[in-house]
Coordinates of C-alpha atoms in Angstrom, one line a residue:
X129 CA -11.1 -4.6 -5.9
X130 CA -13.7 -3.0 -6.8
X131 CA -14.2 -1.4 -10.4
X132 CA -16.1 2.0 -10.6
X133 CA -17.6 2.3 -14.5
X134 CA -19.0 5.6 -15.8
X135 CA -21.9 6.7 -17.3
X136 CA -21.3 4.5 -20.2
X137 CA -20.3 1.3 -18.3
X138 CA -16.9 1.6 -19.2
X139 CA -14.3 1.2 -16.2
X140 CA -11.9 3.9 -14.8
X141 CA -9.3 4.7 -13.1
X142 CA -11.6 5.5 -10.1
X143 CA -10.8 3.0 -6.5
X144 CA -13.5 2.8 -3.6
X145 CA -10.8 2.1 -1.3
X146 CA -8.0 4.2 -1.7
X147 CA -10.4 7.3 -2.8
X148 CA -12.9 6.8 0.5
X149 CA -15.6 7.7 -2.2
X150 CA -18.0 5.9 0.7
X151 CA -17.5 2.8 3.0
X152 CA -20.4 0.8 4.8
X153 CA -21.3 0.6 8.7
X154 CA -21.7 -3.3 9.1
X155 CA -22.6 -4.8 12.5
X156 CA -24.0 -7.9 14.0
X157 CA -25.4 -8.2 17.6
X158 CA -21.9 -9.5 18.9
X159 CA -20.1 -6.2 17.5
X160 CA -22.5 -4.1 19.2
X161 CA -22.1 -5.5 22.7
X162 CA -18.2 -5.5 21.8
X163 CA -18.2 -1.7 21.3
X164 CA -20.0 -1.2 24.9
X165 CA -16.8 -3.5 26.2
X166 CA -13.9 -2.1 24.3
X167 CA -12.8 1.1 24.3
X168 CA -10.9 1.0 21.0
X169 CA -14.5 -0.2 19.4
X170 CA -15.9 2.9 20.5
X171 CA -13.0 5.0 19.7
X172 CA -13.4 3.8 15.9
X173 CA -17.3 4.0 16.2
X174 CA -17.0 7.5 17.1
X175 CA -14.0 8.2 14.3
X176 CA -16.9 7.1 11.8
X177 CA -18.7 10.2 12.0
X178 CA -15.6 12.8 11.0
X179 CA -14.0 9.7 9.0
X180 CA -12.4 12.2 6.5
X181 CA -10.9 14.7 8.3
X182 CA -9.7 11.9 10.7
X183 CA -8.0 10.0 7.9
X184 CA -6.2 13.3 6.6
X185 CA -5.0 14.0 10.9
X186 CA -3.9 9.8 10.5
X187 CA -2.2 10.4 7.1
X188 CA -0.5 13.6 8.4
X189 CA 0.1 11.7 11.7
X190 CA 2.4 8.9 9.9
X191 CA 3.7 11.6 7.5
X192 CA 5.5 13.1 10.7
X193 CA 6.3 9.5 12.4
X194 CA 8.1 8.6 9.7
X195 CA 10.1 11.7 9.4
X196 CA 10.9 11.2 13.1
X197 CA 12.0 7.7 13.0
X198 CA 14.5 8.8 10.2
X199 CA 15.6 11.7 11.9
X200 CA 16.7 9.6 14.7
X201 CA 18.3 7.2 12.5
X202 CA 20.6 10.5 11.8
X203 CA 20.9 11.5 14.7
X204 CA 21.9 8.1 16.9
X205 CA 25.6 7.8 14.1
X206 CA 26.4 11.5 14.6
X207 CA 26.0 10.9 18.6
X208 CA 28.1 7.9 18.4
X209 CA 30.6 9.6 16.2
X210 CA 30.8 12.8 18.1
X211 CA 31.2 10.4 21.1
X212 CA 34.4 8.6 19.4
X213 CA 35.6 11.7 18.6
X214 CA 35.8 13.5 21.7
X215 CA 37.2 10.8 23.4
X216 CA 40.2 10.4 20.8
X217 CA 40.7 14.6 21.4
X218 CA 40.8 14.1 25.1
X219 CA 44.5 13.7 24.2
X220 CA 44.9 17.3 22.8
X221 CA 46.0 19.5 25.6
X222 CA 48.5 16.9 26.5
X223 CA 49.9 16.9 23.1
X224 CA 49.6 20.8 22.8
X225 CA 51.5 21.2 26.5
X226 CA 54.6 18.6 24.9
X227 CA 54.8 21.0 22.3
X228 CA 54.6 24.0 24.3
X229 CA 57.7 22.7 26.0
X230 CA 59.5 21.5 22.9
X231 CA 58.8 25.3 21.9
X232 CA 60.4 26.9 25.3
X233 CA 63.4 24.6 25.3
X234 CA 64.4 25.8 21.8
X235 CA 64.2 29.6 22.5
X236 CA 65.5 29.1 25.8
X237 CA 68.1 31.8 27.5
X238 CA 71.6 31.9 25.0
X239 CA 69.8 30.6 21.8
X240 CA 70.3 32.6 19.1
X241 CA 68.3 31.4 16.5
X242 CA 65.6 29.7 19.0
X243 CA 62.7 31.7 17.5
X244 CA 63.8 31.0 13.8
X245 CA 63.7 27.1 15.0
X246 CA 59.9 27.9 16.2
X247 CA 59.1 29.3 13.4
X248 CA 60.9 26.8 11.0
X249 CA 58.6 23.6 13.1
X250 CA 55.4 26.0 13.0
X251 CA 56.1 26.0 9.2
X252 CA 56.5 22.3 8.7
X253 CA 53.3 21.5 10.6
X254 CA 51.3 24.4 8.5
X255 CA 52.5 22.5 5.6
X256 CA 51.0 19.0 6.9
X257 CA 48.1 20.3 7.3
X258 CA 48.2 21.8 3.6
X259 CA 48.9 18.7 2.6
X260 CA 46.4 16.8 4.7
X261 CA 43.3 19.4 3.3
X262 CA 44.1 18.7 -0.3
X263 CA 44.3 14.9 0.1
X264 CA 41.0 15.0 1.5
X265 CA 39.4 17.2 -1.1
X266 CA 40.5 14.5 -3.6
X267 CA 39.4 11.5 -1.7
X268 CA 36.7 13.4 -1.5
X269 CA 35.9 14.3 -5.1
X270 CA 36.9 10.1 -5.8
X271 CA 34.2 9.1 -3.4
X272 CA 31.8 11.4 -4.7
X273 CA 32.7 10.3 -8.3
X274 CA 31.6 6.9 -7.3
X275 CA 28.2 7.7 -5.9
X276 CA 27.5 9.2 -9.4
X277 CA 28.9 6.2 -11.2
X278 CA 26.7 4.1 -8.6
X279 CA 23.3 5.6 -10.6
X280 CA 24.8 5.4 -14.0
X281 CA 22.1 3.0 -15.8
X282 CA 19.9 2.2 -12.3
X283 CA 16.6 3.5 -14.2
X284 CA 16.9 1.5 -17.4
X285 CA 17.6 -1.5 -15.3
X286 CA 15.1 -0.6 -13.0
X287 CA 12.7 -0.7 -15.8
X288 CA 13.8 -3.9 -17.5
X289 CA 13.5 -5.6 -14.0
X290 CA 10.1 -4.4 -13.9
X291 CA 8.5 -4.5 -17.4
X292 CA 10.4 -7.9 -18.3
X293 CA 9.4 -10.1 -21.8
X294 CA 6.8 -11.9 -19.9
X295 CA 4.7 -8.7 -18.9
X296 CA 5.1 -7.1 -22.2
X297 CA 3.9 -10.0 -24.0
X298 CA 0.6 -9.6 -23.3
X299 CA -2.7 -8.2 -25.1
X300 CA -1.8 -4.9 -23.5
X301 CA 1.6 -4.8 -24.6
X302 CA 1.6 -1.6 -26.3
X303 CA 0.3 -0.2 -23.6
X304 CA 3.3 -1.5 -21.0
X305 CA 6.0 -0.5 -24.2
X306 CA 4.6 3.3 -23.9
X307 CA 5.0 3.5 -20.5
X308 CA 8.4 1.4 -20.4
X309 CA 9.3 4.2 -23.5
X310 CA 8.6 6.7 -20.7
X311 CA 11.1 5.5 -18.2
X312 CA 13.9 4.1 -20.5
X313 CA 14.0 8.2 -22.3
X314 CA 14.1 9.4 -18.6
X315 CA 17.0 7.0 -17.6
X316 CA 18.9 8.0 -20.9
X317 CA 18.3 11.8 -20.5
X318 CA 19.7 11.2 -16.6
X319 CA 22.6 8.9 -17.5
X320 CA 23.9 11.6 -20.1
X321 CA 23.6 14.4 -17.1
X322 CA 25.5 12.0 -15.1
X323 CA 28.4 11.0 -17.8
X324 CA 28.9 15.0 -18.1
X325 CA 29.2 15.2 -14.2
X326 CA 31.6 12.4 -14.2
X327 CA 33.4 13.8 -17.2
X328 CA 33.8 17.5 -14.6
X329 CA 34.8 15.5 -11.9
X330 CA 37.6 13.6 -14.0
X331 CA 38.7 17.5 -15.3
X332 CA 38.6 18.8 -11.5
X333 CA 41.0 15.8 -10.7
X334 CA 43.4 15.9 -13.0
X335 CA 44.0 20.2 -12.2
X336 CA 44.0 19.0 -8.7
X337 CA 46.9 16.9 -9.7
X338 CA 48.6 19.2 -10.9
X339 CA 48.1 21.6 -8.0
X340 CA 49.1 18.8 -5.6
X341 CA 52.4 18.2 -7.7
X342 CA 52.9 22.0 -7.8
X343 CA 52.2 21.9 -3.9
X344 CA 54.6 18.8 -3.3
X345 CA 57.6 21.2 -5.6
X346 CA 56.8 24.1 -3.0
X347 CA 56.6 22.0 0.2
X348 CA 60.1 20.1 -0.6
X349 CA 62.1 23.4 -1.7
X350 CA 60.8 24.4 2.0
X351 CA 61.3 21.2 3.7
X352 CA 65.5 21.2 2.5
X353 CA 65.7 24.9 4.0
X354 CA 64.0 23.7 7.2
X355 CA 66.6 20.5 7.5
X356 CA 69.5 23.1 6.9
X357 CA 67.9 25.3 9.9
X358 CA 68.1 22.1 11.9
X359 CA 71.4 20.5 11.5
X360 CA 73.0 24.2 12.2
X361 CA 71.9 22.7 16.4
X362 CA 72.2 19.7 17.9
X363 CA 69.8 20.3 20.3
X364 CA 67.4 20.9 17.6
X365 CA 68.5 18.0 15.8
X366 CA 67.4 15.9 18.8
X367 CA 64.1 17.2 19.3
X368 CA 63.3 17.8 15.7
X369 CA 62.4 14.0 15.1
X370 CA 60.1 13.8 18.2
X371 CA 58.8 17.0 17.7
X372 CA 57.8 17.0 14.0
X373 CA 56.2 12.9 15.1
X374 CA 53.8 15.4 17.5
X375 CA 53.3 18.1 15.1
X376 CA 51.8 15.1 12.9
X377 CA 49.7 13.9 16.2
X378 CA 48.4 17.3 16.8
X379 CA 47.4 18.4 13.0
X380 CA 45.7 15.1 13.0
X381 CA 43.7 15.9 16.1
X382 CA 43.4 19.3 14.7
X383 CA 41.6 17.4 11.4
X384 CA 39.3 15.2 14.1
X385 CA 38.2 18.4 16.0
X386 CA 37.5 20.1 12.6
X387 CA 35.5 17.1 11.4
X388 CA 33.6 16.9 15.4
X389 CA 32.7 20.3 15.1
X390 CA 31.3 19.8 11.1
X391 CA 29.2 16.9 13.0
X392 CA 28.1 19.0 15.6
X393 CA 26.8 21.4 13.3
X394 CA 24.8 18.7 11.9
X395 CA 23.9 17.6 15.2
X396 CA 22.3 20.9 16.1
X397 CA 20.6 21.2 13.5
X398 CA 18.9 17.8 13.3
X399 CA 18.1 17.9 16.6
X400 CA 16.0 21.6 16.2
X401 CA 14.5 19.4 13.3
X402 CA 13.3 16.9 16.1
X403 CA 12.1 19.7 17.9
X404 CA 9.9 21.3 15.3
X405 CA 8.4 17.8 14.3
X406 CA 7.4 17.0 17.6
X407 CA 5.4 19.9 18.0
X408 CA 3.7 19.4 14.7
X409 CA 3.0 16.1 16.1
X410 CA 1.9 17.4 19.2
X411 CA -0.2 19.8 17.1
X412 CA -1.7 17.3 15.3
X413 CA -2.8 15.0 18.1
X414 CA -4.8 18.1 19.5
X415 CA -6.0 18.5 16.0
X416 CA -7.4 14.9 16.5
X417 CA -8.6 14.8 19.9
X418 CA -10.9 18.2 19.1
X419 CA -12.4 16.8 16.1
X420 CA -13.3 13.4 18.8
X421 CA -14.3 15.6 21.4
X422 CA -16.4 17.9 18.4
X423 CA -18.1 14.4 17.8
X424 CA -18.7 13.2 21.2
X425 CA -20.2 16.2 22.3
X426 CA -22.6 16.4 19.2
X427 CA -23.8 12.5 20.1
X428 CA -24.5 13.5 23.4
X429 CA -26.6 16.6 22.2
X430 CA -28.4 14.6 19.6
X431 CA -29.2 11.6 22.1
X432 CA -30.8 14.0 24.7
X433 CA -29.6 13.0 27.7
X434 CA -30.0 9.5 27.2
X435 CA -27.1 8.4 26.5
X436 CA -23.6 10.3 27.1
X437 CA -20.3 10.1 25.2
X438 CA -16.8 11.5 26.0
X439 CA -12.9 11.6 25.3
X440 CA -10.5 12.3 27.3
X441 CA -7.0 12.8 25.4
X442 CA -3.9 10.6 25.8
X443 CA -5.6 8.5 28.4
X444 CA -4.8 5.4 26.7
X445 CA -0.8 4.5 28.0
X446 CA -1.1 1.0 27.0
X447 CA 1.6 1.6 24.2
X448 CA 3.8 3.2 26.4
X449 CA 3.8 0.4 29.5
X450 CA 4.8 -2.1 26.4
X451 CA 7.2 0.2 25.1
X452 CA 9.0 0.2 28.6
X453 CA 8.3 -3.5 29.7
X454 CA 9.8 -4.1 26.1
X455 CA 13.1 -2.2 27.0
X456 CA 13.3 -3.5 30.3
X457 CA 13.0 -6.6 29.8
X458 CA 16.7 -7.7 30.2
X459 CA 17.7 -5.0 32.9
X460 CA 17.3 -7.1 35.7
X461 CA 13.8 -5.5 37.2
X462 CA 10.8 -6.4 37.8
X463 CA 9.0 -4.8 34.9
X464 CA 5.3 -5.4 36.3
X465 CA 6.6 -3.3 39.4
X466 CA 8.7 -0.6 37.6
X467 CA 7.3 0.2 34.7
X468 CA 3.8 0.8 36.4
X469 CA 5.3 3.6 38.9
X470 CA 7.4 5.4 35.3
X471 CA 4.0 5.6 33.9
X472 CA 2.3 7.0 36.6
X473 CA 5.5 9.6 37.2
X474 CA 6.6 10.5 33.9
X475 CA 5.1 11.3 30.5
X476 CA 7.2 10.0 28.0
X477 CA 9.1 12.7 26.6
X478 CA 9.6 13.8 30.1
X479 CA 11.0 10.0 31.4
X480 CA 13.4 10.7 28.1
X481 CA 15.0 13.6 29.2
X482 CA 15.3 12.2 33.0
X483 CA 17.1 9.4 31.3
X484 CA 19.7 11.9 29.1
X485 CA 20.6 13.8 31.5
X486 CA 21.6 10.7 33.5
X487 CA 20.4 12.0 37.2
X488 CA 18.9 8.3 39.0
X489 CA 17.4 10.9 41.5
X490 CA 14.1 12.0 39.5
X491 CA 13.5 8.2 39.3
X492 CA 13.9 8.0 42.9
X493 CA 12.0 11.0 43.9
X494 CA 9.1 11.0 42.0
X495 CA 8.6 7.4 40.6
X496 CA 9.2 6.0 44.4
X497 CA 12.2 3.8 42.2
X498 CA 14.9 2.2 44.8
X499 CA 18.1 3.7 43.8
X500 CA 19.8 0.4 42.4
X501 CA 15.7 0.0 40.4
X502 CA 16.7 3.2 38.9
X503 CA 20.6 3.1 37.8
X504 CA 19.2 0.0 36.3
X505 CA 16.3 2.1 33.8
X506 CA 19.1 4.8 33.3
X507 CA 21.7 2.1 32.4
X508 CA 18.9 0.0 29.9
X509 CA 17.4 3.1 28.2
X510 CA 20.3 5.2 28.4
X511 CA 21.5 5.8 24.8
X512 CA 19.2 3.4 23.4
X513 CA 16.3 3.7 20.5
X514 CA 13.6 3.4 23.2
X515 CA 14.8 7.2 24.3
X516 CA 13.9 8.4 20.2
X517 CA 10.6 6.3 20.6
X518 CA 9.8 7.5 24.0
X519 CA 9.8 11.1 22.6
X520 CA 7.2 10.2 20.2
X521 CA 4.7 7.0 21.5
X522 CA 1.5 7.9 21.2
X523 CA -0.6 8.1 24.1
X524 CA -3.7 7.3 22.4
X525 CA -7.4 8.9 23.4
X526 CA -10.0 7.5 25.6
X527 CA -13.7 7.4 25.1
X528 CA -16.4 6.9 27.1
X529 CA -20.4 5.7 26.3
X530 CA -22.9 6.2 29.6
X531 CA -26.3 4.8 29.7
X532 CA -28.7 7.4 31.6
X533 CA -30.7 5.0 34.1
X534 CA -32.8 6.5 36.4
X535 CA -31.0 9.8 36.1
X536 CA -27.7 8.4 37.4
X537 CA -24.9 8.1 34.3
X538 CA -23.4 4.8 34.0
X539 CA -20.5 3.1 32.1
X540 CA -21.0 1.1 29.3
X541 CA -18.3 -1.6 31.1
X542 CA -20.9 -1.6 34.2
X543 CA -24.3 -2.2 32.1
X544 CA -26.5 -5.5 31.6
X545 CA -26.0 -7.0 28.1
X546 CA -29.6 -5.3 27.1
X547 CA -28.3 -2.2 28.5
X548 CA -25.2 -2.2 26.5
X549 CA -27.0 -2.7 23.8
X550 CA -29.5 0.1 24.6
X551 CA -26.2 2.4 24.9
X552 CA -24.5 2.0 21.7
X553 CA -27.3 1.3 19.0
X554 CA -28.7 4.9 19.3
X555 CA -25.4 6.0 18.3
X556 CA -25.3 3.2 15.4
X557 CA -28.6 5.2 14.1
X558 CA -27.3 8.7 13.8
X559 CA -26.9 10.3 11.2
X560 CA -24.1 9.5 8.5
X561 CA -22.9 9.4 5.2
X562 CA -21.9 6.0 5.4
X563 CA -24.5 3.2 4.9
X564 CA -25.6 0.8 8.0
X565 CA -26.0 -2.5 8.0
X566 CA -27.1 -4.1 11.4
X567 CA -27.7 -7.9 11.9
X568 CA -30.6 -8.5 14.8
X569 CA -30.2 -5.3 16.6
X570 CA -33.4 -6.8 18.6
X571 CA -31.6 -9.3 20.4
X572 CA -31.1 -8.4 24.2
X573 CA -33.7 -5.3 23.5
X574 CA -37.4 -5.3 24.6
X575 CA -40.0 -4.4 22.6
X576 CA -40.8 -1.1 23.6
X577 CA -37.4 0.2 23.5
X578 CA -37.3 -0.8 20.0
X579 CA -41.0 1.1 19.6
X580 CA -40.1 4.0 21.8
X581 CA -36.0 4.4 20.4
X582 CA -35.0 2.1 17.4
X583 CA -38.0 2.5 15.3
X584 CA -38.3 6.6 16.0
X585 CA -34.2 6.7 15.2
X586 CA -34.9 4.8 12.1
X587 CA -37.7 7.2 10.7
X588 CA -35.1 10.0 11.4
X589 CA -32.4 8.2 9.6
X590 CA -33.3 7.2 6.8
X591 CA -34.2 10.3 5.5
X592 CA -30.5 10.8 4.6
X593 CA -28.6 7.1 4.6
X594 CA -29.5 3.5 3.3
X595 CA -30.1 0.9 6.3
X596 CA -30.4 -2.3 5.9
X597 CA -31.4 -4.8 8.8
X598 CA -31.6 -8.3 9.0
X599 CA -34.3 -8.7 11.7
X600 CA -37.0 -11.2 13.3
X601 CA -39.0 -8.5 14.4
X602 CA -42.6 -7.0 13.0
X603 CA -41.5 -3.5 14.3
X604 CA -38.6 -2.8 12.7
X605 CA -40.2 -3.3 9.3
X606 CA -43.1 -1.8 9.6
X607 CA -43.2 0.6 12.1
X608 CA -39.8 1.9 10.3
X609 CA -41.9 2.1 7.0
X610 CA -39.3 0.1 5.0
X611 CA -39.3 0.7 1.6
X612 CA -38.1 -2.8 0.7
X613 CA -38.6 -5.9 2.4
X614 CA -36.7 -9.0 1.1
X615 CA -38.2 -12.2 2.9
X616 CA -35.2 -14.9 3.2
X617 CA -36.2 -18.9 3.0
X618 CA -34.0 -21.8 2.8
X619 CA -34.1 -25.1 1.4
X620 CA -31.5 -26.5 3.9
X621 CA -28.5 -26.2 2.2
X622 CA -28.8 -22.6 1.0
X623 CA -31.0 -19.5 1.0
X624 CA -32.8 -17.7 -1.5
X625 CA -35.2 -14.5 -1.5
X626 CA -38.6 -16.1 -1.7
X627 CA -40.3 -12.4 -1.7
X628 CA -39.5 -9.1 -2.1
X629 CA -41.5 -6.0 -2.1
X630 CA -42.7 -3.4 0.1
X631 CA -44.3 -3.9 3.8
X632 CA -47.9 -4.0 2.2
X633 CA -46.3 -6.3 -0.6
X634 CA -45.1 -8.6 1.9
X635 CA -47.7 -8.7 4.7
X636 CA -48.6 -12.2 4.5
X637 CA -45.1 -13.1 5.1
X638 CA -44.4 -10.7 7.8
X639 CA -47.9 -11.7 9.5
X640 CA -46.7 -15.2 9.1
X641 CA -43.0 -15.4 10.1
X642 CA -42.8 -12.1 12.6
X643 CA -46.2 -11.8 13.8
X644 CA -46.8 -16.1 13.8
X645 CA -49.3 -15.9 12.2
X646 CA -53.1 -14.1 11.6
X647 CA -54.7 -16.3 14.0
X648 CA -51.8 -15.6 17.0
X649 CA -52.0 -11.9 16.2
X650 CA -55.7 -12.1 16.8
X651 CA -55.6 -13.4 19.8
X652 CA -53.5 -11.5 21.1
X653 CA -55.3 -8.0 19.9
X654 CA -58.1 -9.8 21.5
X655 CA -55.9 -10.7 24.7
X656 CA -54.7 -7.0 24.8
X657 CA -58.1 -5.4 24.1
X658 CA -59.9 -7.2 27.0
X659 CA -56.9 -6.1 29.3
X660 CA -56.9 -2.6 27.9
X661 CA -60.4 -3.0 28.9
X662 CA -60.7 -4.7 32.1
X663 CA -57.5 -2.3 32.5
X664 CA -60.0 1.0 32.2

């Protein structure tokens, strides 16, 4: 890691690589002919030029993605539970219709009293259900005790894990004591807030026992005067058993459909939480494509027609295809069949909902999917975590570099190596914060392209960054008007700077090892100077 000092020498709290305060463009020959062939190469050569507001889209980006993959680690429980439940209240009406009929029988034609039986059983199940609500506030208030007593002491332990004898034992160990003081007062000051909570939860439970014995007194006084209704009938005496055994069914199922529609509450809302995050993901993808598309179309402008650079958003599905291929890898298809034709059909949010609502006909319609190939995607993604990821994969941008030849526009993929070359080091030169560093950007290049492009780019350039080039050729140095020249020798095992200077400091050496030397730059000025003249 590197350590930033200040005026005075002295180091601070100051990091190169979490504050971005600059980073360096390094390349060799090989990177520069692996840009023209990989598209994710360009893609990161063209994020270099907007590198900050890029990394604040990326740290936004995951901000979002990570809220997402909780949000459906919420949601996938509460479906599941909601699920259970309704299938366990499928058995309502029945229950409810038994009881209806229980109800009829007893205030059938002749009864006198049939109503006041009604009433009397209508009573009794009220009072379960009195029952049953506070029994649950105080299993309630005992489970939520214990999450309290759970974080009683977890910072002062926390802290003694981390700042152990062995790490305060050092030469800075009043330094680690102040800032294990610091955590040790906050884990006291918490621990007394969560003794005094614990302390009102004890209180709460002991009135509530109280109120429940209170409760109990009430519910038995009116339990006796129901069993004396009762026994006045015999035909209510037979029922009574029976029907009170599905009063306690019902009430129960009552208590389930209370707690299902709590959880669909919670479902609703989670899911409109989904909602608004992917659109601010959606938002912030545009966000990132116009700040490449901003960049591209300034490269293009600065290059002149020469060279032409482009992006075209969420082009790249390559994520997606694995994300699929991934999912479907046990459902019995052929994934390097299926997968292509979802892709092409379907983006992935949209393949998502096809899948929810369960409809194989979409699959078949539109993705050319037999009808078995697409019960088969419904039946593998259907309710799984792929559906959640789906929703959010990113569909990642596209760029293209073209080399003007001739007037026609070609792909980088389609170029010579020279070309290729020719295609991306312009780019390299532009302007930047950032320094550059470029390892024999001669190679593959002829001389006048290097005249006519590198060296004029270079003069441009360096007018507001630092390059730096490791280079066998004259006219880099001193047609670029370097301002240093180091000359590299080696004494076989290792090198060392043997000169450094400026161009005029080092002509010997660059008249010697670029040029060959004075006698093979004569010649060929003389070689050159009779064709010039022969050539006239």
């Amino acid at each position: 890691e590197p350590i930033v000092l200040d005026a005075d020498r002295q180091p601070t709290a100051v990091s190169i690589r979490s504050g971005r305060l600059f980073a360096a463009d390094l390349y060799s020959q090989n990177e520069i002919e692996r840009i023209a062939d990989h598209a994710p190469a360009q893609l990161a050569l063209l994020d270099r030029f907007e590198a900050e507001a890029l990394a604040t889209v990326a740290s936004e980006l995951r901000t979002v993605q990570h809220a997402l993959h909780a949000n459906a680690g919420q949601i996938a429980p509460l479906e599941a539970q909601i699920a259970s439940l309704t299938e366990e209240l499928s058995g309502l009406p029945a229950l409810e219709e038994q009881l209806r009929g229980l109800a009829l029988a007893a205030a059938a034609p002749g009864s006198d009293d049939g109503g006041a039986i009604n009433q009397a059983h209508a009573e009794k199940a009220l009072r379960d259900r009195e029952q049953r609500a506070v029994d649950g506030l105080r299993r309630y208030l005992r489970e939520f005790d214990g999450q309290v007593a759970s974080l009683n002491g977890q910072i002062g332990a926390r802290a003694a894990l981390l700042f152990s004898a062995e790490v305060g034992g050092g030469p800075n160990a009043e330094a680690v004591a102040a800032v294990k003081r610091i955590a040790l007062e906050c884990g006291a000051q918490i621990d007394v807030a969560l003794t005094a909570a614990r302390q009102a939860l004890a209180n709460t439970q002991a009135e509530l026992t109280q109120a429940a014995q209170h409760f109990q007194v009430r519910h038995n006084e009116q339990e006796l005067a129901f069993r004396a209704l009762i026994e006045q009938r015999e035909t209510a005496q037979a029922q009574a058993t029976e029907r009170s055994r599905l009063e306690r069914q019902r009430n129960h199922l009552l208590a389930q459909q209370a707690v299902q529609a709590e959880l669909g509450t919670q479902l609703a809302a989670l899911r409109e939480q989904r909602q608004a995050l992917l659109q601010q993901l959606a938002t912030l993808r545009d966000r990132r494509f116009a700040i490449r598309r901003r960049v591209a179309e300034t490269i293009t402008t600065q290059l002149a027609g020469r060279i032409r650079v482009g992006v075209r958003q969420s082009g790249d599905v390559q994520q997606y295809a694995d994300l699929l291929a991934a999912a479907l890898r046990s459902a019995h298809v052929r994934t390097n069949t299926v997968v292509p034709k979802l892709v092409q059909a379907f983006w992935p949010d949209r393949l998502a909902a096809a899948v929810r609502a369960g409809d194989p006909r979409p699959l078949v319609d539109e993705a050319e999917l037999s009808s078995d190939q697409a019960r088969k995607v419904l039946d593998a993604l259907g309710g799984s975590e792929t559906l959640f990821q789906l929703e959010c994969v990113d569909l990642g941008d596209t760029p293209t570099i073209e080399l003007n030849d001739n007037g026609e526009y070609k792909p980088s993929l389609a170029l010579s190596t020279g070309q290729k070359c020719t295609a991306v080091l312009p780019i390299l030169l532009l302007d930047s914060a950032n320094p550059l560093l470029i390892d024999q950007p001669e190679d593959n290049l002829d001389n006048r392209f290097i005249f006519e492009h590198v060296v004029g780019s270079l003069c441009a350039a360096k007018a507001s960054r630092q390059l730096v080039f490791v280079t066998h050729n004259p006219n880099i140095p001193v047609l670029g008007d370097a301002e240093r020249v180091f000359v590299l020798d080696s004494d076989g095992t290792r090198a060392f700077v043997a000169r450094a200077g400026g161009v005029d400091d080092c002509r010997h050496e660059i008249l010697t090892l670029l040029e060959g030397g004075a006698e093979a730059f004569a010649q060929r000025q003389l070689r050159y100077g009779c064709m010039h003249g022969n050539a006239a």
